[in-house]
Short mmCIF file of C-alpha atoms in Angstrom, two decimals:
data_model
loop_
_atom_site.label_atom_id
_atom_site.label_comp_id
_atom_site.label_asym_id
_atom_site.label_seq_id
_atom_site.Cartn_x
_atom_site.Cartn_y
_atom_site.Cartn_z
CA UNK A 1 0.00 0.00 0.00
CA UNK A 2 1.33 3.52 -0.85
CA UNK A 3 1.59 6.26 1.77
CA UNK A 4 -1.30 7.80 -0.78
CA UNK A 5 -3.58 4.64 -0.48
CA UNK A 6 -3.04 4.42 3.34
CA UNK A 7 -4.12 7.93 3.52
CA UNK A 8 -6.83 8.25 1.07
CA UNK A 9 -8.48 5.42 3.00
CA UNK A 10 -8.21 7.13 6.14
CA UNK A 11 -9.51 10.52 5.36
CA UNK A 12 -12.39 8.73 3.79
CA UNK A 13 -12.98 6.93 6.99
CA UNK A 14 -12.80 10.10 9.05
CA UNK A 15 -14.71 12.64 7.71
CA UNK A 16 -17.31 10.87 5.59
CA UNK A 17 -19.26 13.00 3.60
CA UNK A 18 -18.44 16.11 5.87
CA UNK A 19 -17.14 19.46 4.05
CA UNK A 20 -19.18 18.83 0.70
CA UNK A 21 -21.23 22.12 -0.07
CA UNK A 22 -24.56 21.25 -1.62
CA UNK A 23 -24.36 21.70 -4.91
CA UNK A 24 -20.69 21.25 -4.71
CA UNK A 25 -18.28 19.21 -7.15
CA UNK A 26 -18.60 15.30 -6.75
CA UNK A 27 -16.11 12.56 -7.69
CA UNK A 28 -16.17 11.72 -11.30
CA UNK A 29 -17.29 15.17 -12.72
CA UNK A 30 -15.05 16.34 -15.04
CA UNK A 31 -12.26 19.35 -14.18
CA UNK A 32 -12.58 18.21 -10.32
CA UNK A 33 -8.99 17.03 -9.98
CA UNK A 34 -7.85 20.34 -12.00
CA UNK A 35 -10.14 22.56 -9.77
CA UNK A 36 -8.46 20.97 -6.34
CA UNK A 37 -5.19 21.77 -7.94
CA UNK A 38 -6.39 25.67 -8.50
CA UNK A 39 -7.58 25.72 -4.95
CA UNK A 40 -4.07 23.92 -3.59
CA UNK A 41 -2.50 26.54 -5.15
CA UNK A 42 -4.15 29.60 -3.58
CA UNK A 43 -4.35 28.24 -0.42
CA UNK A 44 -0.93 27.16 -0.26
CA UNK A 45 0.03 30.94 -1.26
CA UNK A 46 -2.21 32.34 0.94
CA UNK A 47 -1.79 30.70 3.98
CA UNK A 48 1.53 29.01 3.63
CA UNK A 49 2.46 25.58 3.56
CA UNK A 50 1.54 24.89 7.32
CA UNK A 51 -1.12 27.16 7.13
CA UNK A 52 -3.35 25.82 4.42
CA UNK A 53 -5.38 22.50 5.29
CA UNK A 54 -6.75 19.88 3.25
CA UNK A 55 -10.28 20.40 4.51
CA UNK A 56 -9.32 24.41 3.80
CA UNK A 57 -8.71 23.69 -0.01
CA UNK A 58 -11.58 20.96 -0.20
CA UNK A 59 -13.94 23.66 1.29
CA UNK A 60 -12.20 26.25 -1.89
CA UNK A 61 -12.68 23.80 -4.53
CA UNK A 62 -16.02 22.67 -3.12
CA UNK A 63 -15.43 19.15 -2.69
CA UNK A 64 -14.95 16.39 0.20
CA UNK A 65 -11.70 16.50 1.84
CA UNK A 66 -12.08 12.51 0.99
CA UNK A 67 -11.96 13.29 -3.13
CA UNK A 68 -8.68 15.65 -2.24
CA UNK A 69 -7.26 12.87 -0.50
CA UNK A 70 -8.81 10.65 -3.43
CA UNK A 71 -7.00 12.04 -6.14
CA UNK A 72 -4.24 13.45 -4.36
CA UNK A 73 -3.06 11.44 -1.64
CA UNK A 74 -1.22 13.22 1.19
CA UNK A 75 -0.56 17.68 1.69
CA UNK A 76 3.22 16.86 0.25
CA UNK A 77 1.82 15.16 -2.88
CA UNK A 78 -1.11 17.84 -3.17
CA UNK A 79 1.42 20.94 -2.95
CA UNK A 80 4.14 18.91 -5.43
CA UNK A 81 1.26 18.41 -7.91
CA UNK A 82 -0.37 22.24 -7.22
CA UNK A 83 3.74 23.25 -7.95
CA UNK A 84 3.87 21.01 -10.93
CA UNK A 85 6.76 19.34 -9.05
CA UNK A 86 6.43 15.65 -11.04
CA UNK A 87 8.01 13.66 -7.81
CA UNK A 88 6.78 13.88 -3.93
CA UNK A 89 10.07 15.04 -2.66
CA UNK A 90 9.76 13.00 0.71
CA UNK A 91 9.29 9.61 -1.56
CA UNK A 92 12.08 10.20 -3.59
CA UNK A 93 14.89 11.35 -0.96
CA UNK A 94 13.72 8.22 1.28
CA UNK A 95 13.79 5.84 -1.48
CA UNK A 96 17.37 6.80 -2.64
CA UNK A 97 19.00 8.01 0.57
CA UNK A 98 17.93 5.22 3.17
CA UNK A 99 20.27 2.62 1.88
CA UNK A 100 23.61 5.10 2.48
CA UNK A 101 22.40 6.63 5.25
CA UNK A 102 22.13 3.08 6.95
CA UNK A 103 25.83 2.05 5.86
CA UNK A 104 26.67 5.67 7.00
CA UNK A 105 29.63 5.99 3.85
CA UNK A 106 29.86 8.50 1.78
CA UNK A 107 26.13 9.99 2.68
CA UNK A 108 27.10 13.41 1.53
CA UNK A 109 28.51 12.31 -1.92
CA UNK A 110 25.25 10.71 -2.16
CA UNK A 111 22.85 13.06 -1.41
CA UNK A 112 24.60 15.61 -3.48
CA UNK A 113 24.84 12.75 -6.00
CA UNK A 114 20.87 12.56 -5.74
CA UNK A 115 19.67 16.34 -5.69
CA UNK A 116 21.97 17.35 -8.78
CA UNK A 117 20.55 14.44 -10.56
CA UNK A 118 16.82 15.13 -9.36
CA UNK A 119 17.16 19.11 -10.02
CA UNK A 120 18.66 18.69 -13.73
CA UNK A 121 15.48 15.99 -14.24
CA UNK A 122 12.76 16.84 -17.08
CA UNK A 123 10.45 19.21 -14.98
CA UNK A 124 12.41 19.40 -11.49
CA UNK A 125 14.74 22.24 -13.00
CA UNK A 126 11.86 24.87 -13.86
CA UNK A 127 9.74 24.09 -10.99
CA UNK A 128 12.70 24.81 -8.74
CA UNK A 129 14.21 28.00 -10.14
CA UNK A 130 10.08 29.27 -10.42
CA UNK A 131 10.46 28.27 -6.63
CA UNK A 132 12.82 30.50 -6.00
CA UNK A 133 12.51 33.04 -8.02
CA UNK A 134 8.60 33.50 -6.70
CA UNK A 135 10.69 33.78 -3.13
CA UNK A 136 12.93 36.64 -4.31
CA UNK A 137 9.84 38.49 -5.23
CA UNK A 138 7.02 37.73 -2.75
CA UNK A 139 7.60 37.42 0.94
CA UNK A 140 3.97 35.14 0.70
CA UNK A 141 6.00 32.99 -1.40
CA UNK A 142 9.28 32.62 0.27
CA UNK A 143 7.28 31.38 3.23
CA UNK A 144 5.52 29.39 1.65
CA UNK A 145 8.55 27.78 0.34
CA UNK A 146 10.53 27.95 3.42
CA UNK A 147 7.57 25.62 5.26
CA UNK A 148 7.72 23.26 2.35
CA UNK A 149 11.65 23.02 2.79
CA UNK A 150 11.41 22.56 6.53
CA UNK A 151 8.73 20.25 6.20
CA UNK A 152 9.42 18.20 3.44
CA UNK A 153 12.78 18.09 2.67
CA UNK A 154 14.83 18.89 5.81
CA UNK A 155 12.57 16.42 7.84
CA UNK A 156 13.54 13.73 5.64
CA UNK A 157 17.08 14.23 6.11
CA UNK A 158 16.59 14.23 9.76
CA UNK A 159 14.56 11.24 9.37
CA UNK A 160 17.27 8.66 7.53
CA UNK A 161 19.99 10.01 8.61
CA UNK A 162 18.87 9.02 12.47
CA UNK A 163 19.53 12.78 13.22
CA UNK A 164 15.87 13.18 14.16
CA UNK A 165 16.55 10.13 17.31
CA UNK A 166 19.95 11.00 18.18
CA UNK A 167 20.06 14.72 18.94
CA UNK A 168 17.62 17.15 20.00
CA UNK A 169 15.13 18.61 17.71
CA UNK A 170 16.75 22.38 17.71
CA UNK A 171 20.15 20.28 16.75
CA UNK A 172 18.85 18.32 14.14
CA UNK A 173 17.25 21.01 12.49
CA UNK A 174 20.15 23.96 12.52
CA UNK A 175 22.72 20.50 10.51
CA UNK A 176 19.98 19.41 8.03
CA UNK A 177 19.38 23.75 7.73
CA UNK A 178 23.53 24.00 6.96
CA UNK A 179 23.17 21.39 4.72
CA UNK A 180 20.46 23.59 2.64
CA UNK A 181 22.79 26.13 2.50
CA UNK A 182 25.40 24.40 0.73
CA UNK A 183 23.03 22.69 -1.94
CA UNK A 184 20.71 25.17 -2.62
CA UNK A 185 24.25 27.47 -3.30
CA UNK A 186 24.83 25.06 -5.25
CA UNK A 187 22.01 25.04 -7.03
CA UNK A 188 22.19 28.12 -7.90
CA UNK A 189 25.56 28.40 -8.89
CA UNK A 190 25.05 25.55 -11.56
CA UNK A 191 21.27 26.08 -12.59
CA UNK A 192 20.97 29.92 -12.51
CA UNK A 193 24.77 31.98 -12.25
CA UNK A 194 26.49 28.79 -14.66
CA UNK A 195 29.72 29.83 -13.18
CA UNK A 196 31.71 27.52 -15.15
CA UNK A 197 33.68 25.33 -12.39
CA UNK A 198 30.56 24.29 -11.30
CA UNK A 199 28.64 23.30 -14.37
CA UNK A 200 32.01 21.78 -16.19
CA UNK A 201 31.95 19.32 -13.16
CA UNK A 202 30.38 16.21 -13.55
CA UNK A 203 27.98 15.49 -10.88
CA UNK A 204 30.15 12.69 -9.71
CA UNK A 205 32.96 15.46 -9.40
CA UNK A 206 30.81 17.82 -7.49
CA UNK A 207 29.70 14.66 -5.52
CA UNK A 208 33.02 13.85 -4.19
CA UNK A 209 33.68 17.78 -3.61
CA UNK A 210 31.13 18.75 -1.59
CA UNK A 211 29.83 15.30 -0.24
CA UNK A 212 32.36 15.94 2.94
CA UNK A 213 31.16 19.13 3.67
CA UNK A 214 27.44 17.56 3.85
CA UNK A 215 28.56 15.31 5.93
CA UNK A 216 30.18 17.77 8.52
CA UNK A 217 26.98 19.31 9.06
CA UNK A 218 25.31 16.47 9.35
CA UNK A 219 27.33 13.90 11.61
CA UNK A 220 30.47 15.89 12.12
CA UNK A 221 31.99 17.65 15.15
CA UNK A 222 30.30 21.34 14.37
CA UNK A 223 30.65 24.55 16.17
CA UNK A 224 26.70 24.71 17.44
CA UNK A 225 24.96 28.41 17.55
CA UNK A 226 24.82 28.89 22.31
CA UNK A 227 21.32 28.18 22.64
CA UNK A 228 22.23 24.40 20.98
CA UNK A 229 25.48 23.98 22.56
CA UNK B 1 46.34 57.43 -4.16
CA UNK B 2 43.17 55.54 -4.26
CA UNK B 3 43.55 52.99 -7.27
CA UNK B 4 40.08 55.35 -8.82
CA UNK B 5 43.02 57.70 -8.83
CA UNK B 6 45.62 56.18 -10.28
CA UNK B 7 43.11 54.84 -13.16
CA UNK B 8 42.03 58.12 -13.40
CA UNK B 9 45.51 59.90 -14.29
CA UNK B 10 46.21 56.85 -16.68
CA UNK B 11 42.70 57.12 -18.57
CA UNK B 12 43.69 60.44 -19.00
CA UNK B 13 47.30 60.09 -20.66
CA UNK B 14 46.28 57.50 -22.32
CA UNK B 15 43.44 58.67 -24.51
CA UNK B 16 43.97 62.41 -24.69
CA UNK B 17 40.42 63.69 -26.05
CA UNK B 18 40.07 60.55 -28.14
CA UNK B 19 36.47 58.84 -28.31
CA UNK B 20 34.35 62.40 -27.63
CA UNK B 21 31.88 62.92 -30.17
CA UNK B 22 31.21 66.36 -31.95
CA UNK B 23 28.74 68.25 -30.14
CA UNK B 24 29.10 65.38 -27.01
CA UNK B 25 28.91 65.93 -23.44
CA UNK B 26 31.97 67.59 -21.20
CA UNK B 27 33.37 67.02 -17.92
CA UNK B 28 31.17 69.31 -15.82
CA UNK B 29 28.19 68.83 -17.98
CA UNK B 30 25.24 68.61 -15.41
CA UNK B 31 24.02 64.97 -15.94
CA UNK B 32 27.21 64.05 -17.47
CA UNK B 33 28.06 60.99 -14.62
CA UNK B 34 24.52 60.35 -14.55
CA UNK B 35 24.23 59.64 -18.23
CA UNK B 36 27.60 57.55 -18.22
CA UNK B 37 25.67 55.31 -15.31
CA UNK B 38 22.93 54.98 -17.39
CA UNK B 39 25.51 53.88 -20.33
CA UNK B 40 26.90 51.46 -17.99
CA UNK B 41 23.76 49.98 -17.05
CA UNK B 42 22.96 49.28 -20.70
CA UNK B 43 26.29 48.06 -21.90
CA UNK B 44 27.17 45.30 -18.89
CA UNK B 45 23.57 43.98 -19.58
CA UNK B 46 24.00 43.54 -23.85
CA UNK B 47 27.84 42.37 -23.65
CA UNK B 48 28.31 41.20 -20.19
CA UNK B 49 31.16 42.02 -17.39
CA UNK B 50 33.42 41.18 -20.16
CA UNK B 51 32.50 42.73 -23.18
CA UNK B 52 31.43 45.86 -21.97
CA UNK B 53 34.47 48.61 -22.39
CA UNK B 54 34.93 51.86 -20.82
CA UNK B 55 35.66 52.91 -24.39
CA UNK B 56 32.01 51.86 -25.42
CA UNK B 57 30.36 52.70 -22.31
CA UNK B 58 31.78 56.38 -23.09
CA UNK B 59 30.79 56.36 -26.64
CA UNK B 60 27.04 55.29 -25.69
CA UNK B 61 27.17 58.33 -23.42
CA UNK B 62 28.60 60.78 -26.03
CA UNK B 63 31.95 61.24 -23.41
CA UNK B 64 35.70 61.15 -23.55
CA UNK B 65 36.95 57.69 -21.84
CA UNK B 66 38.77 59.55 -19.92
CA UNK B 67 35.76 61.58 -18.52
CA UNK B 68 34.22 57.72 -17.34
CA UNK B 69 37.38 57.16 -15.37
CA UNK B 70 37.55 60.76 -13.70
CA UNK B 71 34.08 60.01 -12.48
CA UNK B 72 34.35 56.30 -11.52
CA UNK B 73 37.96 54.70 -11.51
CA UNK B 74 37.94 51.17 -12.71
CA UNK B 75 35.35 49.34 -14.64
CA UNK B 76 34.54 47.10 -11.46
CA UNK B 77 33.91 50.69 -9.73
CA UNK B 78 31.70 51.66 -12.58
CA UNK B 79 30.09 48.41 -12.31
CA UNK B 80 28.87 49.24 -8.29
CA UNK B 81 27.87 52.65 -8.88
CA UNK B 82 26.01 51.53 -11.98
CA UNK B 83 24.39 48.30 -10.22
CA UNK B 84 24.35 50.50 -7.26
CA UNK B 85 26.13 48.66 -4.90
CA UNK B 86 27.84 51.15 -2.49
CA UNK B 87 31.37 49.63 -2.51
CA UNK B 88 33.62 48.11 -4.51
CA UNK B 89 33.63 44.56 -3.36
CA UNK B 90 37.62 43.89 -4.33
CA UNK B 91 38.44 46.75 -2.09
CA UNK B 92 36.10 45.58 0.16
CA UNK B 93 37.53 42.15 0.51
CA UNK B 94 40.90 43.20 0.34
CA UNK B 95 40.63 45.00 3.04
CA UNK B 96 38.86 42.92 5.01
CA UNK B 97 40.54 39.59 4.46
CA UNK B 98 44.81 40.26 3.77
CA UNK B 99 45.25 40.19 7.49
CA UNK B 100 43.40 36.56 7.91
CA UNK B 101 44.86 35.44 5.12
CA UNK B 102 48.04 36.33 5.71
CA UNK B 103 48.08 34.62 9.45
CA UNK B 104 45.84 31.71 8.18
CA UNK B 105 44.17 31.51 11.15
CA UNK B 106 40.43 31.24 10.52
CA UNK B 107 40.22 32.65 7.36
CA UNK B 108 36.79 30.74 6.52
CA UNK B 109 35.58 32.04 9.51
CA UNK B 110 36.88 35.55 8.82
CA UNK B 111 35.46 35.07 5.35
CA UNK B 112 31.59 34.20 6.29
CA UNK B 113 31.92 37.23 9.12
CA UNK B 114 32.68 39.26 6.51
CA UNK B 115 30.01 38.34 3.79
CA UNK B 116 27.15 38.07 6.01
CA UNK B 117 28.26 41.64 7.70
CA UNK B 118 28.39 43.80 4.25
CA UNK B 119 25.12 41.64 2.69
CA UNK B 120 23.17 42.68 6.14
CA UNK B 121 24.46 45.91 5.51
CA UNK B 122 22.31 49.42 3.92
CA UNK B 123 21.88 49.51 0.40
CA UNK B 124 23.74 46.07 -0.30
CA UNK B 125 21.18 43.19 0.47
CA UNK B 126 18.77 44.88 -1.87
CA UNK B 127 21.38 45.16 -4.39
CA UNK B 128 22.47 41.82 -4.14
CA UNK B 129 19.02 40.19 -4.05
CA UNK B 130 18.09 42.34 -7.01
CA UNK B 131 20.97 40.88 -9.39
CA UNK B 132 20.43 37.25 -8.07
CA UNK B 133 16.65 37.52 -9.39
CA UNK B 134 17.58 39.69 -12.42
CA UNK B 135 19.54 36.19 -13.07
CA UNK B 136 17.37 34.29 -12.51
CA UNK B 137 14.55 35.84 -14.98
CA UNK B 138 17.34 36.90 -17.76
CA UNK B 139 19.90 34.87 -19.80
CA UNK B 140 22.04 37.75 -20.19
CA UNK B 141 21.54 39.24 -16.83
CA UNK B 142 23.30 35.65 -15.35
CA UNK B 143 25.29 36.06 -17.89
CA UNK B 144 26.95 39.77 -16.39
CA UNK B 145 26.57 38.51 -12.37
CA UNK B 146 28.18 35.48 -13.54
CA UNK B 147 31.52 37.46 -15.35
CA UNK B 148 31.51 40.11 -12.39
CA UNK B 149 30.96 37.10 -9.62
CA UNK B 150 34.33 35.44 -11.28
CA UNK B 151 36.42 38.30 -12.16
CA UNK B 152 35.79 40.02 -9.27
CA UNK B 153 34.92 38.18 -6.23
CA UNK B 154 36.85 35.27 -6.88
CA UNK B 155 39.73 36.38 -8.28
CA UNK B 156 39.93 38.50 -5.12
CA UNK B 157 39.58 35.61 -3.24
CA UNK B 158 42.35 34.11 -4.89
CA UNK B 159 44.54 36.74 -4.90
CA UNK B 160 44.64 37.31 -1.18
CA UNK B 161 44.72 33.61 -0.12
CA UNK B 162 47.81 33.01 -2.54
CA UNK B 163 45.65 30.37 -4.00
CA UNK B 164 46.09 31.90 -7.57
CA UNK B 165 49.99 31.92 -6.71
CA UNK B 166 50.14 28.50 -4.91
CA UNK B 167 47.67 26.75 -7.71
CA UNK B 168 47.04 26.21 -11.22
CA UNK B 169 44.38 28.60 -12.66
CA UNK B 170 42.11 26.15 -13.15
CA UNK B 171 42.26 25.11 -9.56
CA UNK B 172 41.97 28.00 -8.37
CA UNK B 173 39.09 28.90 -9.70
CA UNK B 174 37.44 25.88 -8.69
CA UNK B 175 38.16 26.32 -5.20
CA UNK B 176 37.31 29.96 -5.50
CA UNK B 177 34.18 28.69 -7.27
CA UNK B 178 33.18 26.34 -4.19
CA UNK B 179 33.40 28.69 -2.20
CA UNK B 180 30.56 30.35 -3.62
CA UNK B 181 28.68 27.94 -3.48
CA UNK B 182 28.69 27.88 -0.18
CA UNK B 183 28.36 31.52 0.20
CA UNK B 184 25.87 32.46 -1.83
CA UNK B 185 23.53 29.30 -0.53
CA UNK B 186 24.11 31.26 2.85
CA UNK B 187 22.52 33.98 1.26
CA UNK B 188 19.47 32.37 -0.06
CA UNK B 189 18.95 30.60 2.71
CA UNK B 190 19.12 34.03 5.72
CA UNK B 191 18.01 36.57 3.44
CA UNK B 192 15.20 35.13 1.12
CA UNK B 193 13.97 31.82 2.38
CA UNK B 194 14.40 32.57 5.80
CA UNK B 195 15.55 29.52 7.13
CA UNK B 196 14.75 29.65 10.75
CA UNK B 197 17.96 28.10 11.94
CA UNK B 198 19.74 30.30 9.71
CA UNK B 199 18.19 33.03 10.36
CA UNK B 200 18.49 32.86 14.32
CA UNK B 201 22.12 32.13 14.43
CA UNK B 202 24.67 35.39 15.17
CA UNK B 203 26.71 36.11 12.16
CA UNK B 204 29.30 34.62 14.16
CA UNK B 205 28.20 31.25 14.65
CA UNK B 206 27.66 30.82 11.15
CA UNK B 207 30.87 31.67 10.67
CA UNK B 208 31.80 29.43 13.34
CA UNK B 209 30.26 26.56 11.91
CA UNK B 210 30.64 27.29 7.75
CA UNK B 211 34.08 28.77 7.64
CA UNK B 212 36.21 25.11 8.21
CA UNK B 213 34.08 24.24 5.11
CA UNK B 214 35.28 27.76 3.31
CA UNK B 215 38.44 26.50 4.44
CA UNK B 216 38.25 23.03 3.44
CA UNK B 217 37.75 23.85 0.16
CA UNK B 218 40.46 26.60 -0.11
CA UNK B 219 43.17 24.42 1.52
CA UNK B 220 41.67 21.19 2.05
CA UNK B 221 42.80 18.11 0.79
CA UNK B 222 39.35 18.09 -1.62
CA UNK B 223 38.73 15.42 -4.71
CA UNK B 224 39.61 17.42 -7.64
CA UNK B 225 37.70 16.91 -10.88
CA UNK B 226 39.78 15.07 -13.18
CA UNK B 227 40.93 17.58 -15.83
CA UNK B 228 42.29 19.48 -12.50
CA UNK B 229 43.94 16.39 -10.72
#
């Protein structure tokens, strides 16, 4: 069973039938999986990513939170499709990380390994720079965004690298946060500025690079900000 | 002499009255230095950091070459007042960074402390946030940050580490390059995203806990792409 199956069920099983507006949108009508997409999308920019609510965007879209969960699956999946981001981030950095982070070698190489390869994928490059580049201009956006990173991504770091067991929560968040900072720089040094070191690299080059830096922050005897000390 | 001096004298004996149209503008010409900016502007976004002259940038503005250098010293200098970033950020780093360097002692360290002081400072984070998305909406616009970023930030960065002295050119610049890719994820991560950890840590714990990655990668023992090896 997918995480989207095990959750579909169980919003089904919760709220059954609650949240539909009479006269509202039912499963099976046509443009109902586009209009819960419109709604994700305003209510994602409008209230952020913590702040917007399945039940919120149902209510938008007039539908039952069960047919957002229906077609959607979980609020990762919803805002990745609203974003036109073709993978559910989460998913993807489990599946490929879990096995390195387990033998604990070379995690850093690998993770840098797997967002260079995910970023320069059909789709994942615009969606990201659009990211970004709807941050730079609209403070809405950039928290939006910064919720989605804290959320999504940096929780999933904590999660299979064991940081999110083995040190306290403020820890775990300020190494998988240093880690952003090095990728996303490095994102935008290869995808946006081109500055030529960087994009004549291969990815296995940058891997090896930079892979020991991500693994400073993450495992690594670090200099921690006073209140985390 | 400040080196906007020096330039200055030189520009002058160099071209004597050369390049001023008939009928053109003269030093003292209200608007004159205005006008040149305006020039500037234009040329480094059609031909770059590169390709833009002072010799073109006067002849757009109907000057003598040696009326640009009078009011603005170097190209890089024209290049801040036109971008309007209130320093020039060789001079800048120079001065901040020969003594570090020089001792070795936390230089990474001294480098993020530096970086994150000037970006936080008046006039500059706008400046800087305003060419990142300018790249990130323009071709030609990455194209100019990218040329400046290279020429002048990390060839300064070179230059007062000894890395461009100690190292081939090519491995210079990637370690320069890495670098910024750390840096200027630290950027995107305080002063767009947000990042709460980021964001809550003192300037000097970040440069507590980046700057023996700055380091690592200017002195390091790092895997060097293979061309470079």
């Amino acid at each position: 069973m997918t995480s989207g199956e095990a959750i579909r069920g169980h919003g089904g099983r919760r709220h059954p039938g609650r949240g539909r507006p009479a006269g509202g949108r039912r499963a099976g009508d046509s443009g109902t999986r586009e209009a819960i997409g419109e709604a994700a999308r305003a209510q994602f920019a409008d209230f952020g990513y913590h702040g917007a609510t399945i039940r919120g965007i149902a209510a938008a879209a007039g539908v039952d939170p069960a047919l957002v969960h229906h077609y959607y699956g979980t609020k990762e999946a919803l805002f990745a499709a609203a974003m036109r981001i073709p993978v559910v981030p989460s998913e993807v950095l489990t599946a490929a990380l879990a096995g390195p982070a387990a033998d604990g070698q070379d995690f850093g190489a690998h993770l840098v390994r797997t967002a260079l390869t995910l970023w320069e994928s059909d789709g994942i490059k615009e969606t990201l720079l659009g990211l970004i580049r709807s941050a730079m201009t609209s403070d809405q956006a950039a928290v939006m965004l910064r919720e989605f990173v804290s959320d999504s991504i940096l929780s999933t770091v904590a999660r299979v690298t064991g940081l999110d067991r083995q040190k306290s929560k403020a820890e775990a968040q300020y190494r998988t946060t240093m880690v952003a900072t090095q990728m996303l720089g490095l994102a935008l040094t290869r995808l946006v500025l081109g500055l030529p070191a960087v994009t004549e690299a291969s990815i296995d080059e940058l891997a090896a690079t930079v892979g020991p830096s991500v693994d400073r922050y993450l495992r690594g005897n670090i200099d921690l900000p006073a209140e985390l000390a």
